[in-house]
Amino acid sequence: FRVPTAAARTALDAGGGAVGDARIAGAARGVLGVAPVTRGELSLYLAGPLVINEQQWRRTLLFYLLLLIAPILVAGGLCAVLLMQMENIRQARAALSDSEKRFRLAIEGARCGVWDWDVANDTVFMTDSLARMLGRRAAATLSGDEFLALVRHEDQDKLKLAIRGAPGSGEVDVEFRANGLPVWLHARGRPWTGADGRPSGRVVGVAIDVTEQKGAQARVAAAETRLRAALESMSESFALWDARRRLVLSNGKYREYFHLDAKLVKPGAAYEMLDLAAQGAIKTMHEGLEEGASELELVDGRWIHLSERRTADGGLVSIGSDITPLKRQETQLVENEKRLRLMVSDLRKSQERIADLARKYEQEKIRAEDANRSKSEFLANMSHELRTPLNAINGFSEIMQQEMFGPLGDDRYVEYVGDILASGQHLLALINDILDMSKIEAGKLKLSPEPLAPDELLEQCARLMRGKAKEAGLELTLAAQDLPQIEADPRALKQVLLNLLSNALKFTPEGGQVELSAVKAADGVDFRVRDSGIGIAKEDLPRLGRPFEQIESQHSKSHQGSGLGLALSKSLIEMHGGTLSIESVEGEGTTVTFHMPSKPPPAPIVPTEISAIASAEISAATAPSAEADDRDPAYNVKAPETTDVDG
């Protein structure tokens, strides 16, 4: 055989190997294995023919090609799968983002937010919506104390206890209020567990804005409270039953009427049970005129009209009204009817007698009117006859008191003459008032109106009464200016003012004040006399203003009068078309106000019955006589009279 030497040597140097392109016995080329022999120079060569199997070679080639292409295909498949997974991840992220947006919109629309409280680290994460509800701008992670600072102080301990107790109870369910904001939040959550199922030390939940719900609950509670208060204030008994005949609502009258124990009358009590318990309070039962109504006579004597009506939901409402007065009236009506039937016959018998009495009454009335008219005419006609002797008594008494023709002698004579003069003046004033009232009643007192300045008349009256006020230790003030001119009888108006001033001075204690004032009115002048006197009780006011009417009081015992001063003044004011009113507070004083129109009515007005409205502490006014215009001013003023304002 023939072997390439260089190739064999290389193989031997390498410790053995294969040599290709060898020919053995002229055969085809083959592969020769060469290996060195130990301890010698002889080498052993084993050779075999080089036989190539084309089919096997192709399979081998195909195998190696597959080994080359398979990783490429696998890599391509992996790339395709990776791309698909990346697309799925992108879509998932997009869906997650969209879901997160919808979740945020849903949470914000529902006025709620998510919170995550890490108890171990004492940190709290809250979403944007929750942060805004608590007064912050955006989501944030806060410490526990910072988060609690956003909660009202009264609710902080309650929230902390709920979070701490979450691991044991398994949930958080608590309501709290935002600090400084009118917001109520309802927090609900549960402990968060890790992937291994162990507690993570976190509590996660939501907080819902329940402010409107709280407001609605408060309104419902208030409405229920008002409803219960209204039911309790009813004079009727009220009970409401549901469709199963269970008690829903009742009031105190229901328990009172039927003597029911408060322990039995509770929501949910059965209708049959309460009806059986109420039978003990019912004496008799009668059918009512209406459907579902009945009349019950109770053992305590009262009568109850009980009406039961069905409600729209199948329930029952029961209302009981106390008709005891009606029942009593029915009984009385029956008895009255019997009496009336008896009275009818008696009335028929007495009709003739009544007609006869009416005729007699008419005759007596005519005679009484004639007598009253005769009395008034007699007094009016006897004016001068009654005054003449009194003028002599007063005049000569005053001369003797002043000792114009020499001393009287004994001092007691002077005292007696003073008493005679005071008594005569008092009697003259009394006669003047009686005559004036008689003239007014008889319609013979005529006014002589003329234009006058009210401020000048007020000044004259104040000047006349200042001396008397000074003697009594009182302050008399005048307040009147820019008064319009009016038409009135100056003598009558002056008499009214002096009468009222005299009353004010008479019943005002020493150191008090009396004010005479006048103001312009829409159609005339309003005159006012105000004092700080003793006043008069409210119940005595209706008696004032009537002729000869006097108020008895401790203070009135020191003042005597006819009780005509205020009545006469009121009559004179009414003849001018004016009005008089009196206000008085006992212990504080009295104010008398009268209005005088700018012009009196065309025809003289005969005053109506003297009004019962008068001042408390104005006594008999000093007033000039209707017949004594030409007398001395001292005789033109009435002496002090009674406590009751002369009327």
XYZ file of C-alpha atoms in Angstrom:
647
model
C 0.000 0.000 0.000
C 1.059 3.505 -0.477
C 0.662 6.146 2.158
C 1.516 9.800 1.954
C 4.574 10.078 4.127
C 4.166 13.625 5.260
C 0.631 13.003 6.373
C 1.594 9.820 8.222
C 4.482 11.548 10.006
C 2.218 14.325 11.103
C -0.233 11.833 12.460
C 2.445 9.919 14.301
C 3.880 13.079 15.825
C 0.454 13.900 17.068
C 0.182 10.539 18.791
C -1.929 8.880 16.140
C -4.584 9.795 13.755
C -6.198 9.099 10.439
C -4.592 9.600 7.068
C -6.738 9.978 4.093
C -6.000 9.500 0.391
C -4.237 6.149 0.977
C -4.117 3.353 -1.594
C -3.945 -0.254 -0.639
C -3.049 -2.844 -3.326
C -4.070 -0.521 -6.006
C -7.481 -0.358 -4.561
C -9.463 2.728 -4.317
C -8.436 5.398 -1.969
C -9.168 4.793 1.606
C -8.456 5.970 5.123
C -5.499 4.706 7.031
C -5.206 4.805 10.802
C -1.709 5.499 12.084
C -0.552 4.919 15.687
C 3.017 4.814 17.198
C 4.322 1.621 18.862
C 5.941 1.980 22.243
C 9.706 1.295 22.565
C 10.434 0.788 18.940
C 10.551 2.380 15.666
C 8.024 0.083 14.166
C 4.699 1.599 13.468
C 1.519 -0.227 12.828
C -0.689 0.953 10.101
C -4.187 -0.300 9.732
C -5.868 0.612 6.585
C -9.271 0.133 5.097
C -10.837 1.117 1.845
C -12.496 4.545 1.605
C -16.113 3.768 0.840
C -18.562 6.678 0.605
C -22.319 5.890 0.934
C -24.044 8.570 -1.058
C -27.482 8.042 0.500
C -26.037 8.097 3.958
C -24.004 11.109 3.037
C -27.147 12.932 1.919
C -28.942 12.030 5.089
C -25.969 13.291 7.037
C -25.896 16.438 5.001
C -29.657 16.880 5.512
C -29.225 16.294 9.237
C -26.580 18.993 9.476
C -28.715 21.331 7.377
C -31.608 20.720 9.715
C -29.317 21.362 12.658
C -28.467 24.683 11.035
C -32.007 25.734 9.984
C -33.896 24.564 13.124
C -32.412 27.179 15.474
C -33.176 29.847 12.895
C -36.780 28.674 12.680
C -37.031 28.417 16.442
C -35.569 31.884 16.820
C -38.010 33.214 14.236
C -40.915 31.559 16.025
C -39.739 32.909 19.316
C -39.471 36.358 17.773
C -42.997 36.053 16.413
C -44.297 34.895 19.799
C -42.375 37.674 21.493
C -43.899 40.239 19.126
C -47.352 38.808 19.781
C -46.755 38.938 23.519
C -45.500 42.522 23.252
C -48.647 43.462 21.322
C -50.767 41.726 23.922
C -48.881 43.576 26.663
C -49.399 46.880 24.844
C -53.104 46.167 24.462
C -53.280 45.084 28.084
C -51.533 48.270 29.161
C -53.910 50.328 27.026
C -56.876 48.442 28.491
C -55.437 48.887 31.981
C -54.961 52.617 31.381
C -58.489 52.898 30.004
C -59.812 50.877 32.897
C -57.898 53.087 35.312
C -59.393 56.193 33.699
C -62.885 54.692 33.918
C -62.174 53.701 37.517
C -61.007 57.219 38.349
C -64.040 58.746 36.605
C -66.339 56.331 38.414
C -64.721 57.091 41.758
C -64.813 60.851 41.204
C -68.386 60.680 39.922
C -69.403 58.664 42.941
C -67.703 61.166 45.266
C -65.374 58.587 46.761
C -61.659 57.910 46.931
C -59.234 55.069 47.607
C -56.876 54.969 50.578
C -54.049 52.608 51.496
C -52.898 52.695 55.113
C -49.563 51.001 55.819
C -49.938 50.354 59.542
C -46.398 49.005 59.910
C -44.779 52.125 58.418
C -47.599 54.465 59.510
C -48.058 55.935 56.024
C -51.265 56.594 54.158
C -51.692 56.869 50.403
C -54.813 58.546 49.058
C -56.059 59.162 45.522
C -56.754 62.528 43.932
C -60.514 62.359 44.589
C -60.030 61.575 48.280
C -57.397 64.290 48.596
C -59.773 66.879 47.120
C -62.549 65.805 49.477
C -60.169 66.360 52.403
C -59.080 69.770 51.145
C -55.822 68.835 49.368
C -55.036 69.380 45.720
C -53.687 66.020 44.526
C -52.906 62.451 45.546
C -50.211 62.085 48.140
C -48.577 59.738 50.582
C -48.780 61.121 54.112
C -47.809 59.977 57.536
C -50.526 58.739 59.834
C -50.469 61.915 61.913
C -50.617 64.106 58.793
C -53.613 62.169 57.515
C -55.340 62.374 60.915
C -54.775 66.137 60.870
C -57.175 66.212 57.891
C -59.853 64.617 60.099
C -61.916 66.563 62.624
C -60.466 66.282 66.116
C -63.576 64.619 67.568
C -63.369 61.754 65.038
C -59.615 61.080 65.063
C -59.655 58.544 67.917
C -62.565 56.700 66.327
C -60.680 56.379 63.016
C -57.459 55.244 64.701
C -59.287 52.547 66.676
C -60.975 51.290 63.511
C -57.624 50.989 61.665
C -55.910 49.288 64.592
C -58.774 46.836 64.999
C -58.907 45.928 61.301
C -56.600 42.853 61.582
C -58.827 41.394 64.269
C -62.261 42.331 62.885
C -61.309 41.815 59.240
C -62.797 45.099 58.092
C -62.988 48.857 58.611
C -66.370 50.575 58.715
C -66.300 54.061 60.205
C -67.669 57.540 59.499
C -65.718 60.731 60.115
C -65.761 64.431 59.198
C -63.168 66.438 57.327
C -61.341 69.019 59.406
C -62.558 72.541 58.663
C -64.935 71.367 55.908
C -68.655 70.489 55.988
C -67.927 67.011 54.587
C -68.882 63.616 56.020
C -66.918 60.529 54.800
C -67.747 56.841 55.215
C -64.552 54.748 55.151
C -64.753 51.023 54.416
C -61.819 48.675 53.880
C -60.091 45.358 54.641
C -56.604 44.193 55.550
C -54.413 43.487 52.495
C -52.812 40.020 52.303
C -49.648 39.257 50.341
C -49.141 36.662 47.579
C -48.294 34.036 50.180
C -51.595 34.676 51.986
C -49.961 36.325 54.994
C -50.992 39.735 56.375
C -49.019 42.557 54.798
C -49.701 45.118 57.522
C -51.712 47.297 55.114
C -55.379 48.240 55.179
C -56.916 49.230 51.848
C -60.365 50.646 51.259
C -62.526 53.437 49.906
C -63.946 56.593 51.467
C -67.375 57.725 50.232
C -68.725 61.245 50.566
C -71.959 60.832 52.563
C -72.562 64.515 53.286
C -75.839 64.589 51.356
C -76.902 61.329 52.945
C -76.165 62.750 56.397
C -78.145 65.864 55.535
C -81.013 63.736 54.286
C -80.866 61.629 57.430
C -80.913 64.769 59.549
C -83.891 66.101 57.590
C -85.687 62.778 57.908
C -84.935 62.676 61.635
C -86.160 66.263 62.010
C -89.296 65.476 60.001
C -89.916 62.389 62.113
C -89.391 64.415 65.274
C -91.833 67.061 64.054
C -94.313 64.354 63.069
C -94.089 62.726 66.485
C -94.384 66.120 68.186
C -97.448 66.904 66.063
C -99.006 63.544 66.897
C -98.296 64.016 70.593
C -99.884 67.471 70.502
C -103.084 66.096 68.961
C -106.149 65.936 71.154
C -107.139 62.726 69.324
C -105.652 59.272 69.723
C -103.634 58.025 66.737
C -102.338 54.569 65.812
C -100.904 53.357 62.490
C -100.699 49.650 61.580
C -98.893 48.023 58.647
C -100.330 45.453 56.216
C -99.601 42.633 58.697
C -101.488 44.502 61.450
C -98.321 45.386 63.303
C -98.085 48.702 65.139
C -95.982 51.307 63.307
C -96.672 54.547 65.154
C -98.912 55.814 67.965
C -99.248 58.784 70.320
C -99.807 59.274 74.028
C -103.569 59.818 73.682
C -103.917 56.277 72.311
C -102.375 54.863 75.496
C -104.305 57.285 77.707
C -107.763 56.635 76.240
C -107.500 52.839 76.439
C -105.342 52.619 79.611
C -102.580 50.723 77.820
C -99.207 49.963 79.381
C -96.350 51.767 77.625
C -94.428 48.461 77.547
C -97.113 46.940 75.313
C -97.478 49.874 72.925
C -94.279 49.462 70.954
C -93.617 49.291 67.203
C -94.278 45.756 66.019
C -96.999 44.968 68.571
C -99.892 42.935 67.159
C -103.248 44.611 66.576
C -105.166 41.726 68.212
C -103.048 41.888 71.362
C -103.537 45.641 71.851
C -107.222 45.388 70.983
C -107.658 42.732 73.658
C -105.740 44.860 76.172
C -107.951 47.878 75.393
C -111.207 46.017 76.096
C -110.798 46.590 79.819
C -111.153 50.362 79.321
C -114.317 50.100 77.168
C -117.713 50.012 78.860
C -119.992 49.888 75.824
C -119.574 50.024 72.053
C -122.036 51.490 69.544
C -122.014 51.453 65.775
C -121.189 54.767 64.153
C -122.989 56.450 61.313
C -119.991 56.067 58.986
C -118.370 52.900 57.726
C -115.484 51.799 59.927
C -116.556 54.183 62.716
C -117.834 53.380 66.168
C -118.631 55.203 69.411
C -117.072 53.852 72.589
C -118.162 54.647 76.109
C -115.166 54.272 78.398
C -115.280 53.143 82.005
C -114.117 56.603 83.140
C -117.245 58.201 81.640
C -115.690 59.600 78.473
C -117.044 58.952 74.974
C -114.634 58.239 72.080
C -115.463 58.360 68.373
C -113.152 55.717 66.857
C -112.565 55.782 63.095
C -110.475 53.108 61.324
C -109.491 53.510 57.660
C -107.330 51.417 55.365
C -104.191 52.918 53.870
C -102.962 52.550 50.290
C -100.402 49.873 51.273
C -102.995 47.713 53.017
C -102.354 49.064 56.490
C -104.775 50.575 58.944
C -104.967 53.981 60.599
C -107.016 54.443 63.761
C -108.083 57.880 65.062
C -110.092 58.377 68.234
C -111.725 61.702 69.115
C -113.097 62.673 72.505
C -116.791 63.436 71.945
C -117.745 63.602 75.603
C -118.847 67.286 75.360
C -120.954 66.424 72.304
C -122.604 63.548 74.120
C -123.311 65.790 77.071
C -124.722 68.404 74.728
C -126.925 65.757 73.135
C -128.265 64.834 76.548
C -128.764 68.480 77.398
C -130.425 69.101 74.049
C -132.905 66.319 74.697
C -133.666 67.759 78.106
C -133.778 71.282 76.694
C -136.154 70.142 74.005
C -138.515 68.881 76.654
C -138.234 72.115 78.566
C -138.645 74.155 75.399
C -141.871 72.399 74.583
C -143.125 73.347 78.002
C -141.832 76.864 77.593
C -143.524 77.337 74.239
C -146.901 77.065 75.808
C -145.833 79.416 78.590
C -144.465 81.901 76.064
C -147.660 81.853 74.103
C -149.542 82.616 77.264
C -147.178 85.430 78.158
C -147.183 87.129 74.741
C -150.171 89.255 75.622
C -148.623 90.126 78.962
C -145.335 91.079 77.242
C -147.169 93.285 74.779
C -148.937 95.001 77.655
C -145.602 95.473 79.480
C -144.075 96.908 76.299
C -146.795 99.502 76.079
C -146.302 100.392 79.720
C -142.527 100.559 79.232
C -142.926 102.937 76.311
C -145.092 105.204 78.405
C -142.653 105.119 81.332
C -139.767 105.812 78.963
C -141.525 108.865 77.599
C -142.215 110.102 81.125
C -138.572 109.473 82.146
C -137.274 111.372 79.145
C -139.625 114.230 79.907
C -138.468 114.244 83.527
C -134.793 114.208 82.505
C -135.381 117.008 80.041
C -137.238 118.987 82.680
C -134.368 118.429 85.110
C -131.791 119.630 82.596
C -133.887 122.618 81.638
C -134.498 123.413 85.291
C -130.790 123.319 86.138
C -129.906 125.365 83.077
C -132.546 127.947 83.915
C -131.513 128.076 87.575
C -127.902 128.952 86.741
C -127.917 132.543 88.025
C -130.187 131.739 90.974
C -127.748 129.090 92.236
C -124.608 131.118 91.639
C -125.747 134.476 93.035
C -125.701 133.539 96.758
C -122.404 131.695 96.303
C -120.858 134.746 94.655
C -121.912 136.774 97.674
C -120.524 134.189 100.073
C -117.239 133.967 98.193
C -116.902 137.713 97.707
C -117.636 138.716 101.304
C -115.516 135.810 102.634
C -112.563 137.007 100.575
C -113.056 140.604 101.875
C -113.164 139.363 105.438
C -110.121 137.101 104.880
C -108.124 140.068 103.556
C -109.463 142.244 106.464
C -110.131 145.108 104.082
C -112.287 147.003 106.664
C -110.281 146.180 109.743
C -109.089 143.203 111.754
C -111.521 140.472 112.667
C -110.143 140.027 116.103
C -109.500 136.441 116.982
C -107.215 134.449 114.608
C -109.766 131.676 114.521
C -112.111 133.989 112.645
C -109.544 134.300 109.877
C -109.214 130.491 109.718
C -113.005 130.071 109.641
C -113.387 132.660 106.881
C -110.742 130.823 104.826
C -112.672 127.584 105.234
C -115.909 129.339 104.229
C -114.207 130.789 101.128
C -112.677 127.433 100.089
C -116.008 125.647 100.605
C -117.884 128.298 98.680
C -115.439 128.130 95.771
C -115.638 124.353 95.783
C -119.440 124.432 95.805
C -119.455 127.055 93.037
C -117.166 124.930 90.893
C -119.386 121.898 91.499
C -122.519 123.862 90.519
C -120.736 125.238 87.451
C -119.842 121.719 86.302
C -123.345 120.401 86.923
C -124.891 123.330 85.064
C -122.478 122.961 82.174
C -123.200 119.229 81.864
C -126.918 119.953 82.072
C -126.622 122.501 79.282
C -124.698 120.034 77.140
C -127.258 117.278 77.725
C -130.106 119.685 77.045
C -128.354 120.895 73.891
C -128.309 124.497 75.114
C -124.538 124.967 75.330
C -123.472 126.726 72.159
C -119.895 127.134 70.990
C -118.521 130.425 69.760
C -115.609 129.364 67.525
C -113.169 131.968 66.352
C -109.644 131.912 64.869
C -107.036 131.594 67.595
C -103.336 130.874 68.004
C -102.907 127.679 70.094
C -99.421 128.649 71.314
C -100.754 131.865 72.895
C -103.586 129.981 74.603
C -101.124 127.417 75.933
C -98.919 130.185 77.321
C -101.908 131.748 79.143
C -102.862 128.408 80.722
C -99.270 127.682 81.773
C -98.962 131.168 83.315
C -102.169 130.653 85.321
C -101.032 127.279 86.692
C -97.336 128.004 87.400
C -98.079 129.497 90.789
C -100.071 126.461 91.820
C -97.290 124.175 90.540
C -94.683 126.088 92.504
C -96.737 125.813 95.686
C -96.979 122.023 95.162
C -93.208 121.711 94.576
C -93.674 120.649 90.926
C -91.999 121.668 87.666
C -94.392 122.817 84.928
C -92.917 122.986 81.404
C -94.380 124.161 78.102
C -93.352 122.771 74.686
C -95.171 124.246 71.696
C -93.981 126.063 68.590
C -94.924 126.557 64.916
C -98.557 125.594 65.570
C -101.127 126.346 62.874
C -104.101 128.599 63.537
C -107.359 126.783 64.323
C -110.996 127.754 64.836
C -112.345 126.903 68.290
C -114.194 128.345 71.229
C -111.307 129.898 73.245
C -113.221 129.747 76.534
C -114.050 126.031 76.093
C -110.527 125.109 74.961
C -109.014 127.049 77.860
C -111.396 125.330 80.266
C -110.286 121.885 78.956
C -106.577 122.708 79.271
C -106.904 124.175 82.777
C -108.981 121.198 83.885
C -106.382 118.709 82.656
C -103.482 120.717 84.106
C -105.235 120.943 87.482
C -105.673 117.167 87.522
C -102.005 116.612 86.606
C -100.775 118.940 89.356
C -103.152 117.479 91.911
C -101.997 113.875 91.524
C -98.277 114.372 90.998
C -96.159 114.000 94.159
C -93.800 116.780 95.208
C -90.672 116.926 93.036
C -92.506 115.574 89.974
C -92.919 117.064 86.531
C -95.905 118.167 84.454
C -95.517 118.931 80.745
C -97.967 120.833 78.554
C -97.248 120.409 74.827
C -98.873 120.560 71.404
C -97.834 119.378 67.932
C -99.147 119.955 64.461
C -101.428 117.203 63.139
C -102.679 116.404 59.654
C -105.943 118.317 60.088
C -105.435 120.322 63.239
C -103.435 120.256 66.483
C -102.787 117.512 69.037
C -102.624 118.789 72.635
C -100.918 116.685 75.334
C -100.713 116.925 79.149
C -98.174 114.529 80.643
C -97.320 114.070 84.324
C -95.096 111.825 86.433
C -97.825 111.235 88.980
C -99.123 108.159 90.735
C -100.924 106.769 87.681
C -103.969 104.528 87.783
C -104.616 100.807 87.664
C -105.524 99.372 84.277
C -108.776 97.883 85.543
C -109.992 101.346 86.650
C -109.523 103.028 83.266
C -112.930 101.988 81.811
C -114.705 103.854 84.639
C -113.110 107.191 83.844
C -114.815 109.797 81.727
C -118.293 109.102 83.106
C -120.153 111.861 84.981
C -119.787 111.672 88.795
C -117.493 108.627 88.445
C -114.526 108.627 90.858
C -111.747 106.120 91.502
C -111.255 105.145 95.133
C -107.610 105.037 96.146
C -105.443 105.869 99.121
C -104.375 109.125 97.461
C -107.925 110.170 96.538
C -108.981 110.552 100.158
C -107.162 113.878 100.371
C -108.911 115.298 97.271
C -112.602 115.893 96.834
C -114.472 116.616 93.639
C -117.625 116.076 91.661
C -116.210 113.639 89.140
C -117.344 115.924 86.285
C -114.062 117.538 85.200
C -112.923 114.947 82.671
C -116.476 114.216 81.515
C -117.059 117.922 80.851
C -113.707 118.276 79.073
C -114.429 115.272 76.863
C -117.857 116.639 75.989
C -116.419 120.039 75.009
C -113.770 118.357 72.843
C -116.393 116.205 71.112
C -118.539 119.290 70.432
C -115.561 120.637 68.479
C -115.357 117.359 66.515
C -112.225 116.221 68.363
C -111.240 113.096 70.273
C -109.643 112.441 73.664
C -107.483 109.496 74.735
C -105.717 108.681 78.003
C -102.728 106.449 78.722
C -101.672 105.684 82.271
C -99.262 103.329 84.056
C -99.712 102.912 87.771
C -96.762 104.409 89.620
C -95.266 106.041 86.509
C -97.680 108.752 85.400
C -100.479 109.678 83.022
C -100.679 111.199 79.545
C -103.891 112.829 78.281
C -103.987 113.610 74.559
C -106.806 115.306 72.675
C -107.079 116.315 69.044
C -108.709 119.551 67.919
C -109.550 119.840 64.209
C -108.682 122.938 62.290
C -112.399 123.794 62.081
C -115.357 122.536 64.152
C -118.218 120.804 62.320
C -120.909 123.016 60.790
C -123.602 121.872 63.215
C -122.892 121.562 66.938
C -122.306 117.982 68.052
C -124.098 116.776 71.142
C -121.574 114.433 72.756
C -122.449 110.772 73.174
C -122.336 109.002 76.534
C -119.123 109.936 78.319
C -116.360 107.483 77.381
C -114.950 105.103 79.996
C -111.375 105.784 78.870
C -109.635 108.146 81.288
C -106.363 108.794 83.047
C -105.559 107.272 86.372
C -104.249 110.081 88.433
C -105.639 113.290 86.916
C -108.243 114.662 89.289
C -110.921 117.286 88.964
C -109.562 119.909 86.584
C -109.678 123.605 87.312
C -111.884 125.179 84.647
C -113.669 128.521 84.095
C -117.414 128.610 84.486
C -119.629 128.640 81.410
C -121.336 131.732 82.758
C -118.435 133.614 84.446
C -116.312 135.046 81.637
C -116.479 138.486 83.224
C -115.387 137.356 86.690
C -112.033 137.672 88.344
C -109.501 135.045 87.175
C -109.414 133.665 90.688
C -113.074 132.678 90.301
C -112.447 131.421 86.795
C -110.429 128.426 88.025
C -112.007 125.404 89.657
C -110.884 124.166 93.028
C -109.017 120.840 93.198
C -111.261 117.820 93.169
C -111.073 114.021 93.169
C -108.480 111.394 92.420
C -110.263 109.923 89.498
C -109.536 112.651 86.999
C -112.957 114.130 87.590
C -114.335 111.370 85.570
